[in-house]
Coordinates of C-alpha atoms in Angstrom, one line a residue:
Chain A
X1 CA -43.1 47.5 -54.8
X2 CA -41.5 45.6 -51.9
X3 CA -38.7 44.6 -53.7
X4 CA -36.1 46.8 -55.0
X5 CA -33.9 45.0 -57.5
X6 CA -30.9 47.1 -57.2
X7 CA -30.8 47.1 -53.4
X8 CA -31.4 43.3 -54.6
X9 CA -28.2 42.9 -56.8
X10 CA -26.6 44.9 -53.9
X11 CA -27.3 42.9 -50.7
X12 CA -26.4 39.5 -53.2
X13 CA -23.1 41.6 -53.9
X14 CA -23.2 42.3 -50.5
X15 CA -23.3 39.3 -49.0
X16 CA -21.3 37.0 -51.7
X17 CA -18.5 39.7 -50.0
X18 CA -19.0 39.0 -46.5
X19 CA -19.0 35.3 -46.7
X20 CA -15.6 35.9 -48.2
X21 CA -14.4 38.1 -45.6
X22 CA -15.6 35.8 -42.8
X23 CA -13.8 33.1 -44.8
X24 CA -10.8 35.4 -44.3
X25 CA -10.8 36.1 -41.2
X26 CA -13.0 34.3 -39.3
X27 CA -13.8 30.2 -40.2
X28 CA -10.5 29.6 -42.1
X29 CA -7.9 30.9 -39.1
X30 CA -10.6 29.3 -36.2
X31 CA -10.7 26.0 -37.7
X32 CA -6.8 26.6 -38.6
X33 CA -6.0 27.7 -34.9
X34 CA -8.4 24.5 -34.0
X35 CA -6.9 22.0 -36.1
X36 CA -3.3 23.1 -34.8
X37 CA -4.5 22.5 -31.5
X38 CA -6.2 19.3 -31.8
X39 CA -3.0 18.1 -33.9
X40 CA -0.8 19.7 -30.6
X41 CA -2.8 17.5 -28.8
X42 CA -2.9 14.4 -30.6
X43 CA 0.7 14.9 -30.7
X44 CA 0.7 15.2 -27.0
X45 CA -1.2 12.3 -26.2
X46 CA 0.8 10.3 -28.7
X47 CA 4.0 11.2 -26.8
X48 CA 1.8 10.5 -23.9
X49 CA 0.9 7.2 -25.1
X50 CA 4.5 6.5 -25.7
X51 CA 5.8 7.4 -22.3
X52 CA 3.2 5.7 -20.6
X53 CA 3.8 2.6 -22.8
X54 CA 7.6 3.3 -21.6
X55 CA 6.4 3.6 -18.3
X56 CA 4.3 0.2 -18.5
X57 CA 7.0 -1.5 -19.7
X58 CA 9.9 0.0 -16.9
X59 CA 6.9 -1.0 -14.3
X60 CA 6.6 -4.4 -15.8
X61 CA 10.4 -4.8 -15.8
X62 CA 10.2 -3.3 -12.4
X63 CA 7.3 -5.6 -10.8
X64 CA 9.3 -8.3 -12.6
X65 CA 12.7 -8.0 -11.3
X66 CA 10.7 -6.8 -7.7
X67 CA 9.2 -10.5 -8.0
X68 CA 12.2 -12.2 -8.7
X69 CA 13.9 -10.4 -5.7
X70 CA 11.3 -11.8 -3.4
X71 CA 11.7 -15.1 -4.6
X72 CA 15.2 -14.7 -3.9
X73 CA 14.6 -13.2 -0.9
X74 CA 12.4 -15.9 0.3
X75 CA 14.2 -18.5 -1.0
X76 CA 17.1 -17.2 0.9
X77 CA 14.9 -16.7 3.8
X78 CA 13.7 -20.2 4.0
X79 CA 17.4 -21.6 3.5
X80 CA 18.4 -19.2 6.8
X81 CA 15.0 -20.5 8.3
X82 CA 16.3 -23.9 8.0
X83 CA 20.4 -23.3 8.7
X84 CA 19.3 -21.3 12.1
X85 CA 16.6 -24.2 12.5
X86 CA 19.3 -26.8 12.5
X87 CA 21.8 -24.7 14.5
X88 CA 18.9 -24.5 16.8
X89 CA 18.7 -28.3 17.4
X90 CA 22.5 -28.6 17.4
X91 CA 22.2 -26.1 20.2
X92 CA 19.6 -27.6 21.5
X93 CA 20.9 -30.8 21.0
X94 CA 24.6 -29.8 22.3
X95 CA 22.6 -28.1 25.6
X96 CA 20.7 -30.7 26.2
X97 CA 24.3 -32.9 26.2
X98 CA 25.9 -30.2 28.7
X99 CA 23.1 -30.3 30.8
X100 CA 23.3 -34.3 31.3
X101 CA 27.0 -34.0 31.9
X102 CA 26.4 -31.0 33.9
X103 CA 23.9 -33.0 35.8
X104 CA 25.8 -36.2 36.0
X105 CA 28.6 -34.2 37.0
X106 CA 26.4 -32.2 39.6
X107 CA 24.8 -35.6 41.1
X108 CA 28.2 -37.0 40.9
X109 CA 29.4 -34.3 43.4
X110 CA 26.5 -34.4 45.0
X111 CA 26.4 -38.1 45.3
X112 CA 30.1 -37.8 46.9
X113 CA 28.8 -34.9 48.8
X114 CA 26.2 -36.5 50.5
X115 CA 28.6 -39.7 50.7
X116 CA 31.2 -37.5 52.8
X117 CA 28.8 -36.0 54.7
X118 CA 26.7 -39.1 55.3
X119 CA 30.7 -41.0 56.3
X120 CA 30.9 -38.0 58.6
X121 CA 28.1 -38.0 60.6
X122 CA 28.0 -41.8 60.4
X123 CA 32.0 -41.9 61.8
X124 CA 31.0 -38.9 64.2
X125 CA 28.2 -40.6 65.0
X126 CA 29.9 -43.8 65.7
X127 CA 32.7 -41.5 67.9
X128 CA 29.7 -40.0 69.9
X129 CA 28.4 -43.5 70.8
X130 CA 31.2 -45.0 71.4
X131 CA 32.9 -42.1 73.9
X132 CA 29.4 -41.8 75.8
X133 CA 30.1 -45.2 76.2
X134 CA 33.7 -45.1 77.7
X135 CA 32.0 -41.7 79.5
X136 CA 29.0 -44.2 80.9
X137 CA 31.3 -47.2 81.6
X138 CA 33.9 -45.0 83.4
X139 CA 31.3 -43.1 85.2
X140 CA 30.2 -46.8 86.0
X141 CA 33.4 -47.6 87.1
X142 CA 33.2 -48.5 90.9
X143 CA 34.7 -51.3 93.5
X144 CA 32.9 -54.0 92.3
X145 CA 33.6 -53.7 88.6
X146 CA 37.2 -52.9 89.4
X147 CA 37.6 -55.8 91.8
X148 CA 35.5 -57.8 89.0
X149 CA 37.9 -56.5 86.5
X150 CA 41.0 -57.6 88.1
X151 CA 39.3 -61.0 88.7
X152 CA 38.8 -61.5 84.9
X153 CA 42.3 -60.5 84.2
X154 CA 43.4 -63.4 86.7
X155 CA 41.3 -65.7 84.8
X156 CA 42.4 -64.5 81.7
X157 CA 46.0 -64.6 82.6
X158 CA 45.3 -68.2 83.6
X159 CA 43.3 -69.5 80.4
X160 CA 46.1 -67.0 78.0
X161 CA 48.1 -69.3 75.6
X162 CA 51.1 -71.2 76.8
X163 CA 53.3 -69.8 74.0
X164 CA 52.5 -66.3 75.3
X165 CA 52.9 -66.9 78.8
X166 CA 56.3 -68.7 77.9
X167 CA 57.1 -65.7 75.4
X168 CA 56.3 -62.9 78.3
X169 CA 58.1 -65.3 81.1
X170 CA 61.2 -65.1 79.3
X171 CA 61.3 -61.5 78.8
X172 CA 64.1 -60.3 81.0
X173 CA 62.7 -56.4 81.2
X174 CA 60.4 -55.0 84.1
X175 CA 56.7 -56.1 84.0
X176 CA 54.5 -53.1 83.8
X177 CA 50.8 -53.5 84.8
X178 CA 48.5 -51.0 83.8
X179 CA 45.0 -50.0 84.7
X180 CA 42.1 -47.2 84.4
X181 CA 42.0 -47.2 88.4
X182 CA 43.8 -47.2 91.0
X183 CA 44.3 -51.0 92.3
X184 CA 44.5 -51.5 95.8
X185 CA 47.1 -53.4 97.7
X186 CA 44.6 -56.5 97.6
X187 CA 44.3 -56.5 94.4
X188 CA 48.0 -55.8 93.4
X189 CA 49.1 -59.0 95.8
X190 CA 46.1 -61.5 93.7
X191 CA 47.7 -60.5 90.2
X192 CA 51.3 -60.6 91.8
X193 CA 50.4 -64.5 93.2
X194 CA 48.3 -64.9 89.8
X195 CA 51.5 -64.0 87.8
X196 CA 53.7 -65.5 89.9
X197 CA 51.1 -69.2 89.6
X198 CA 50.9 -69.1 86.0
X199 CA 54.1 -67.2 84.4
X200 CA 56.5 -68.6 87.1
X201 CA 58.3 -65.6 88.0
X202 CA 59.1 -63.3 90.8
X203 CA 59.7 -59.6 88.9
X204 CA 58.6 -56.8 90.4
X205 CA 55.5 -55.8 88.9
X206 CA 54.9 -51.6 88.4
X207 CA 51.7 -50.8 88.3
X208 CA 50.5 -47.7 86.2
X209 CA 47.4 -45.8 86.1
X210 CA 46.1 -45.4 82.4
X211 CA 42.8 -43.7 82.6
X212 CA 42.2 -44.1 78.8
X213 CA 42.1 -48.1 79.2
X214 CA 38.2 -47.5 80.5
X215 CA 37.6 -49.5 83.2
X216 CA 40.3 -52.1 81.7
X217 CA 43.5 -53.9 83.2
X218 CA 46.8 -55.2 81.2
X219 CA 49.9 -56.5 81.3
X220 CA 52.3 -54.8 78.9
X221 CA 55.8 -57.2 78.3
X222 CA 58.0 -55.5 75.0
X223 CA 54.9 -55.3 72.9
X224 CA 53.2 -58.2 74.2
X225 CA 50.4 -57.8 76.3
X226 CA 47.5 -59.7 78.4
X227 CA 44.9 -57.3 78.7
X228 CA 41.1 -56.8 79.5
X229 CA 39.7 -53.7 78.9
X230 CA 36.4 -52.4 77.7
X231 CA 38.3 -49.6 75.5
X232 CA 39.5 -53.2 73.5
X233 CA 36.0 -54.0 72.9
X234 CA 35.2 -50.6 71.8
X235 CA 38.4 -50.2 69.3
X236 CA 37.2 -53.8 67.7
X237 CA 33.5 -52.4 67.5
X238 CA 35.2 -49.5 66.1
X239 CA 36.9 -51.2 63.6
X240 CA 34.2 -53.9 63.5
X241 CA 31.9 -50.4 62.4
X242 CA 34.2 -48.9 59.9
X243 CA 34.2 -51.8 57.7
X244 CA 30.6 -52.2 57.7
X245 CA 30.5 -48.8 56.6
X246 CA 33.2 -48.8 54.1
X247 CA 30.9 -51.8 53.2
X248 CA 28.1 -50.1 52.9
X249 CA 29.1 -47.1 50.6
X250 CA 30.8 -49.4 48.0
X251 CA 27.6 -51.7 47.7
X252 CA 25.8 -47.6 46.9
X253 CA 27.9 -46.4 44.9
X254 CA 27.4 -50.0 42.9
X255 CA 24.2 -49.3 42.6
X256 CA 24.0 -45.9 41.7
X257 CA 22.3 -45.5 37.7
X258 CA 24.1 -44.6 35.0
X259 CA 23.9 -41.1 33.6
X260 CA 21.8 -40.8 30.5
X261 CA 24.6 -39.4 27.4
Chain B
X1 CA -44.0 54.9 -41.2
X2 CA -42.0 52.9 -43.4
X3 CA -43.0 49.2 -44.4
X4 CA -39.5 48.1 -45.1
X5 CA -35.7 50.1 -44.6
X6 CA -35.4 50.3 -48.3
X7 CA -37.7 53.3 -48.3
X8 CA -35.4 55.3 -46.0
X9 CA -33.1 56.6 -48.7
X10 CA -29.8 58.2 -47.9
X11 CA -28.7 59.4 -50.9
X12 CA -29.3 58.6 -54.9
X13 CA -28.3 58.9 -58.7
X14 CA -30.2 57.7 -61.1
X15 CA -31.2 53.8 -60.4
X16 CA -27.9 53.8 -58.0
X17 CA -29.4 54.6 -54.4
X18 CA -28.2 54.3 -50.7
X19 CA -30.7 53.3 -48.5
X20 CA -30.8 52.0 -45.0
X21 CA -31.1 48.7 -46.0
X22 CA -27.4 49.0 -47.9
X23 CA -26.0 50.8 -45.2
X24 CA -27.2 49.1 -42.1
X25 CA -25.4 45.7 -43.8
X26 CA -22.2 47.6 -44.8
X27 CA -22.3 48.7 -40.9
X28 CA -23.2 44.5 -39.9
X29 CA -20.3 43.5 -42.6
X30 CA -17.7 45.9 -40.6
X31 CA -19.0 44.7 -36.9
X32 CA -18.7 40.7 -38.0
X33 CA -15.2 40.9 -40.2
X34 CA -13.8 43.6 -38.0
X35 CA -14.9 41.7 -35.5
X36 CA -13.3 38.6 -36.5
X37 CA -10.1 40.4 -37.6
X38 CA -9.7 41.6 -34.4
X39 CA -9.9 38.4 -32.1
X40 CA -8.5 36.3 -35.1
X41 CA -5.0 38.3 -35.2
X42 CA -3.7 36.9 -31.9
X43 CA -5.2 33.4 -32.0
X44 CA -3.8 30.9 -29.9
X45 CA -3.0 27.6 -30.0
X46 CA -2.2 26.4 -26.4
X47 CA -4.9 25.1 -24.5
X48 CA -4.7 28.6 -22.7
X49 CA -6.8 31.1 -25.4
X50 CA -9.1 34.5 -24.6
X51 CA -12.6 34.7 -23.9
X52 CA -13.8 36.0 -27.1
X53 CA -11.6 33.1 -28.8
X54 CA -13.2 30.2 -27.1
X55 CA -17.0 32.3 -27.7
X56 CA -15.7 32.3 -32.0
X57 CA -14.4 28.5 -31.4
X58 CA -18.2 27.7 -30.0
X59 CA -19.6 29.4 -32.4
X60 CA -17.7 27.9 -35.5
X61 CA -17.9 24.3 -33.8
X62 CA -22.1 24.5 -33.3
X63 CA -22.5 25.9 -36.7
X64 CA -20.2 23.2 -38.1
X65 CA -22.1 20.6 -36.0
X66 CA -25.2 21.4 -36.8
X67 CA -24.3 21.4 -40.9
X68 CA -23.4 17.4 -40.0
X69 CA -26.1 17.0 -38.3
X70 CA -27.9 17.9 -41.3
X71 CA -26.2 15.2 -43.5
X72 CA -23.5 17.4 -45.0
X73 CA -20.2 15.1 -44.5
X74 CA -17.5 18.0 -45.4
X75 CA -19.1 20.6 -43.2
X76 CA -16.2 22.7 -43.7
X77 CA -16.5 23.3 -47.0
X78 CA -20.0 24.6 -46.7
X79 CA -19.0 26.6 -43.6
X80 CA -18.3 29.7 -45.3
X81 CA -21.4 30.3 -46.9
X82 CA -24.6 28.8 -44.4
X83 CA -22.5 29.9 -41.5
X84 CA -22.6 33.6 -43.1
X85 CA -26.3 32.5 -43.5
X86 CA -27.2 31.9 -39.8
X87 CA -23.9 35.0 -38.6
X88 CA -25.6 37.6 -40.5
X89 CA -29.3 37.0 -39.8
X90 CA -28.2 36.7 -36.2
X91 CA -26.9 39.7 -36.3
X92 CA -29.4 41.7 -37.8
X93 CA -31.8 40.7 -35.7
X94 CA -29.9 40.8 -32.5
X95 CA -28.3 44.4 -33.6
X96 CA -32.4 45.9 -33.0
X97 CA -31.8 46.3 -29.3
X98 CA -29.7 49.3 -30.7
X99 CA -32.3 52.5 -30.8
X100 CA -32.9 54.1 -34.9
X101 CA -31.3 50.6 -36.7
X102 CA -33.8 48.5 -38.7
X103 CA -32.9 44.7 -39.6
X104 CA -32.0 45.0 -43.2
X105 CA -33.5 41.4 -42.9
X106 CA -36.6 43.4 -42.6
X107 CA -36.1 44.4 -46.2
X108 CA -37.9 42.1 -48.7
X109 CA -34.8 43.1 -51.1
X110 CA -32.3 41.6 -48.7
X111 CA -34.5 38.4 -48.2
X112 CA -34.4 37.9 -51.7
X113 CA -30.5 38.7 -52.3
X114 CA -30.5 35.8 -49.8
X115 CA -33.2 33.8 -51.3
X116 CA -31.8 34.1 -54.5
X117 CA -28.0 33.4 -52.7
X118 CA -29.4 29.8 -51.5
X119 CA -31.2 29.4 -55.1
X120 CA -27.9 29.5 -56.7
X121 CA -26.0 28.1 -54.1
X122 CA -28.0 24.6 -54.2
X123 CA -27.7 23.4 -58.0
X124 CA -24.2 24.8 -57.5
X125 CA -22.7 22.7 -55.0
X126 CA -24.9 19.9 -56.0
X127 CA -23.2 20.1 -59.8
X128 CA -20.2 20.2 -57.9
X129 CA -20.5 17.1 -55.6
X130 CA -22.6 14.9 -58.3
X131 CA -21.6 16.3 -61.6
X132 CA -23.9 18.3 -64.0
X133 CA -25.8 14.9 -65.4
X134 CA -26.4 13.2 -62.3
X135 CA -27.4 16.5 -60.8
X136 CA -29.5 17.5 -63.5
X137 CA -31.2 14.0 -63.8
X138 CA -32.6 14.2 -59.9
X139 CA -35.4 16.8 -61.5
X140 CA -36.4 13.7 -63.3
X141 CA -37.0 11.5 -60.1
X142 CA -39.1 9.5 -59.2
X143 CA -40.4 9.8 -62.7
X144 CA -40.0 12.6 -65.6
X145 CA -43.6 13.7 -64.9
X146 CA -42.1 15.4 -61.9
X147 CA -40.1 17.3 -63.6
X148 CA -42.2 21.1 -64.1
X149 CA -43.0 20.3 -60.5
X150 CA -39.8 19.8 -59.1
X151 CA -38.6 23.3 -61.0
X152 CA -41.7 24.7 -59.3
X153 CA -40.8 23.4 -56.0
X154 CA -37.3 24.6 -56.2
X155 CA -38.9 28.3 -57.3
X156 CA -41.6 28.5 -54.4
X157 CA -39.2 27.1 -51.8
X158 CA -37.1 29.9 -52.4
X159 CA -39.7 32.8 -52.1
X160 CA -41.1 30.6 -49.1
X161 CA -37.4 31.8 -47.7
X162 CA -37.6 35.3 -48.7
X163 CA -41.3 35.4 -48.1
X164 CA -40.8 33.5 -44.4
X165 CA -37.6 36.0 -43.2
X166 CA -38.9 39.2 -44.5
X167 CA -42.6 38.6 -43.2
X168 CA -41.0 37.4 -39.9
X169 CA -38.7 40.7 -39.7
X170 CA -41.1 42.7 -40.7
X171 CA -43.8 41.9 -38.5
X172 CA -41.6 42.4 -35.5
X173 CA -40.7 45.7 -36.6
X174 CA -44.1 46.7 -38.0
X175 CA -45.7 45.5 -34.1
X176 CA -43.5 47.2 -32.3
X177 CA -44.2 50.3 -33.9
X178 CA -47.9 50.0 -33.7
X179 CA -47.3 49.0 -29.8
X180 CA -45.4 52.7 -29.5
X181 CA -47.9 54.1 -30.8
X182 CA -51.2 53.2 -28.6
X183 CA -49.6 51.4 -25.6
X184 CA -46.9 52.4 -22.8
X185 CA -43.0 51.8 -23.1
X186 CA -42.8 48.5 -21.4
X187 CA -44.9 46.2 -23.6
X188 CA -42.8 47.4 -26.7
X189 CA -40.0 46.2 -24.8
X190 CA -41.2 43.1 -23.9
X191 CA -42.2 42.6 -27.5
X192 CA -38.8 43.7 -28.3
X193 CA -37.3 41.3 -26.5
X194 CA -39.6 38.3 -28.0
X195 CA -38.5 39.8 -31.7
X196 CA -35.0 38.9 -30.6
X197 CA -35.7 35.6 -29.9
X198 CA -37.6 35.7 -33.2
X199 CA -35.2 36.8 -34.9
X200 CA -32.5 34.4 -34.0
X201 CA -35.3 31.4 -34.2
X202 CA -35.7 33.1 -38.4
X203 CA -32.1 32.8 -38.5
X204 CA -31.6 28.6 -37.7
X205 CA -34.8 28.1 -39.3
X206 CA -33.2 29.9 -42.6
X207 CA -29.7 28.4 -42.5
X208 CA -30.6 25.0 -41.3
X209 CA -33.3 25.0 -44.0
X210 CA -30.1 26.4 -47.0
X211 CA -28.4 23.5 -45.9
X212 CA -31.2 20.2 -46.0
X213 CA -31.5 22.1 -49.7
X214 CA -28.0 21.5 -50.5
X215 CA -27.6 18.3 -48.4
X216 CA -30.7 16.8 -50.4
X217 CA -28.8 18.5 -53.6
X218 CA -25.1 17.1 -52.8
X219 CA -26.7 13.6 -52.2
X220 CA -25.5 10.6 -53.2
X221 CA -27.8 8.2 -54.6
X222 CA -26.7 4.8 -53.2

């Protein structure tokens, strides 16, 4: 017989007592130990959950508030964009202003500059010309001219005005005749004879040598005189020059634009 | 040559007898609840646990798997008995790699403790999930005709299961000893090794086949 009932009844006993003590101490504290854990664990991501529901919100507060503070930023940016680009034009602007005064000022200056310098060399030019030409009509100076000279003076002294001739006639001082060269006796008795024809008197003359007259003769009475020189002509083209020129820079200076303001 | 290990008899009085069949199981009941006592006592709870913990947590969460998979919803509660099932059928076979013990699931007597076990087990937990009437009134289905047949087939399924471990067991025992006998030692051990994986094949196949009974039991008609 295969089967033997007691050993039967015994195994049933058997195992009915080993299903109880793997209940014991197996299934009941593994499933305990694993339901502890998984509870630990739900518990942890729970509190998980929570702080990273926390942590959503702080972020969204955070990206918030980190979005307002860039619209503030920018806002403030673009108002300091706009101050520094209107200081910028004023600057510009107020440059721009100091630069056409500066310029004006500077062309001003320069304008007088110039003027000066242009008056200068015009005035030195004018000196140059005229003393090479005392320098050329003294260096031309010679016999002839002289004696032609001294014959103008006579015919001078003869066409003068009658109210001068009386006026120098009745001066009672010495008559003083003055020239650039040296008049020789010939010449001295002709002006004598003219003076004595045409004034009517018999003083005695004292003749002078005045180099700066330039190839010129005259007769000086207290601040009256009958003259012909060639340094006459050249003081009136002198003077005759230095009002064209005066002229001249007034008429410019007229013209002259403007500055822009 | 012994056919099964309740004719190896240690000691007996009268009807009472010890044989290896008794004994071998008293020595699998110590390993498995001694066993469990010992990892058990210091369980942990962290995520941090021993190695022997997270092997009894496998085990416990496969055996508990596999009872759902079945179609038992409260796995738990069936746990306890088809995981003791699958545990000690498991273990006797797996315990034959140790030289002189015999699977007391060799013994026809043990197949039918276990047999029996099952046949008690089903009608049980069905009355308990359904109720007595409703329980009592699925013998009847489809139609009352069925009734002497569907007593039969609750008989015959159960000495299928006794019939099916024991003839299983046996044979691996009874081969390996005719192997020693006319061939050299390393075919025995490669037989050896295939009764192993017999054995723990016997052992799903017997649990998972106690559990469809009492999942087809403990159903609810909807």
């Amino acid at each position: 017989m295969l089967i033997d009932w007691f050993t039967v009844v015994a195994q049933t006993v058997n195992f009915l007592v080993l299903v109880w003590l793997l209940k014991r101490f197996f299934y009941r504290p593994i499933l305990n130990a694993i339901d502890a854990r998984e509870r630990r664990i739900a518990a942890e991501l729970a509190e998980a959950d929570a702080k990273k529901m926390a942590g959503d919100k702080e972020r969204d507060e955070f990206q918030r508030k980190t979005h307002e503070l860039e619209q503030q930023c920018a806002a403030i940016l673009s108002k300091a964009l706009e101050e520094a680009q209107a200081e910028r034009q004023r600057l510009i602007d107020a440059a721009h202003e100091d630069a056409a005064r500066w310029r004006s000022k500077w062309e001003e200056t320069w304008n007088r500059e110039y003027q000066a310098l242009s008056d200068t060399l015009t005035r030195k030019t004018c000196a140059e010309i005229l003393a090479t030409a005392r320098k050329v009509l003294s260096d031309l100076g010679s016999t002839a001219l002289e004696a032609h000279i001294v014959d103008v003076f006579i015919r001078r002294l003869r066409e003068s005005d009658a109210d001068l001739r009386l006026q120098v006639a009745s001066t009672p001082m010495d008559w003083t005749i003055r020239s650039a060269f040296d008049l020789s006796l010939e010449q001295k008795k002709n002006i004598e004879q003219a003076l004595g024809a045409n004034l009517g008197s018999d003083k005695p003359l004292r003749f002078v040598i005045e180099p700066s007259l330039i190839a010129g003769i005259e007769l000086v009475v207290k601040g009256q005189k009958i003259a012909w020189t060639i340094a006459d002509y050249l003081t009136s083209l002198e003077r005759d020059l230095e009002v064209l020129l005066k002229n001249q820079a007034v008429a410019e200076h007229e013209s002259q634009p403007k500055p822009e303001t | 040559m012994h056919l099964s290990p309740d004719d190896i008899i240690f000691w007996d009085y009268g009807f009472l007898k010890l044989n290896a069949t008794i004994v071998y199981t008293w020595m699998l009941m110590l390993v498995l609840a001694g066993g469990s006592k010992m990892v058990t006592r210091k369980l942990s709870v962290a995520m941090k646990r021993s190695r022997w913990q997270n092997f009894l947590e496998i085990v416990v969460l496969v055996i508990n798997k596999q009872i759902e998979e079945a179609g038992l919803r409260r796995a738990h509660v069936y746990l306890g008995f088809l995981g003791t099932l699958f545990l000690f059928v498991a273990a006797a076979s797996l315990f034959t790699i140790i030289p002189g013990y015999e699977a007391p699931t060799g013994s026809l007597s043990t197949t039918t403790a276990l047999a029996i076990c099952v046949f008690i087990a089903v009608p049980m937990y069905g009355i308990k999930e359904r109720g007595i009437s409703l329980y009592l009134r699925s013998y009847l289905k489809p139609t009352p005709l069925m009734l002497p047949f569907n007593i039969m087939g609750e008989l015959s399924r159960t000495l299928a299961l006794a019939v099916r471990l024991f003839g299983n067991m046996m044979s691996g025992t009874m081969i390996l000893a005719i192997l020693l006998s006319i061939s050299p030692f390393i075919f025995p051990v490669i037989m050896s090794a295939l009764g192993l994986l017999t054995g723990m094949v016997q052992a799903y196949i017997f649990s998972i086949l106690a559990t469809v009974y009492i999942a087809a039991a403990t159903k609810r008609e909807g």
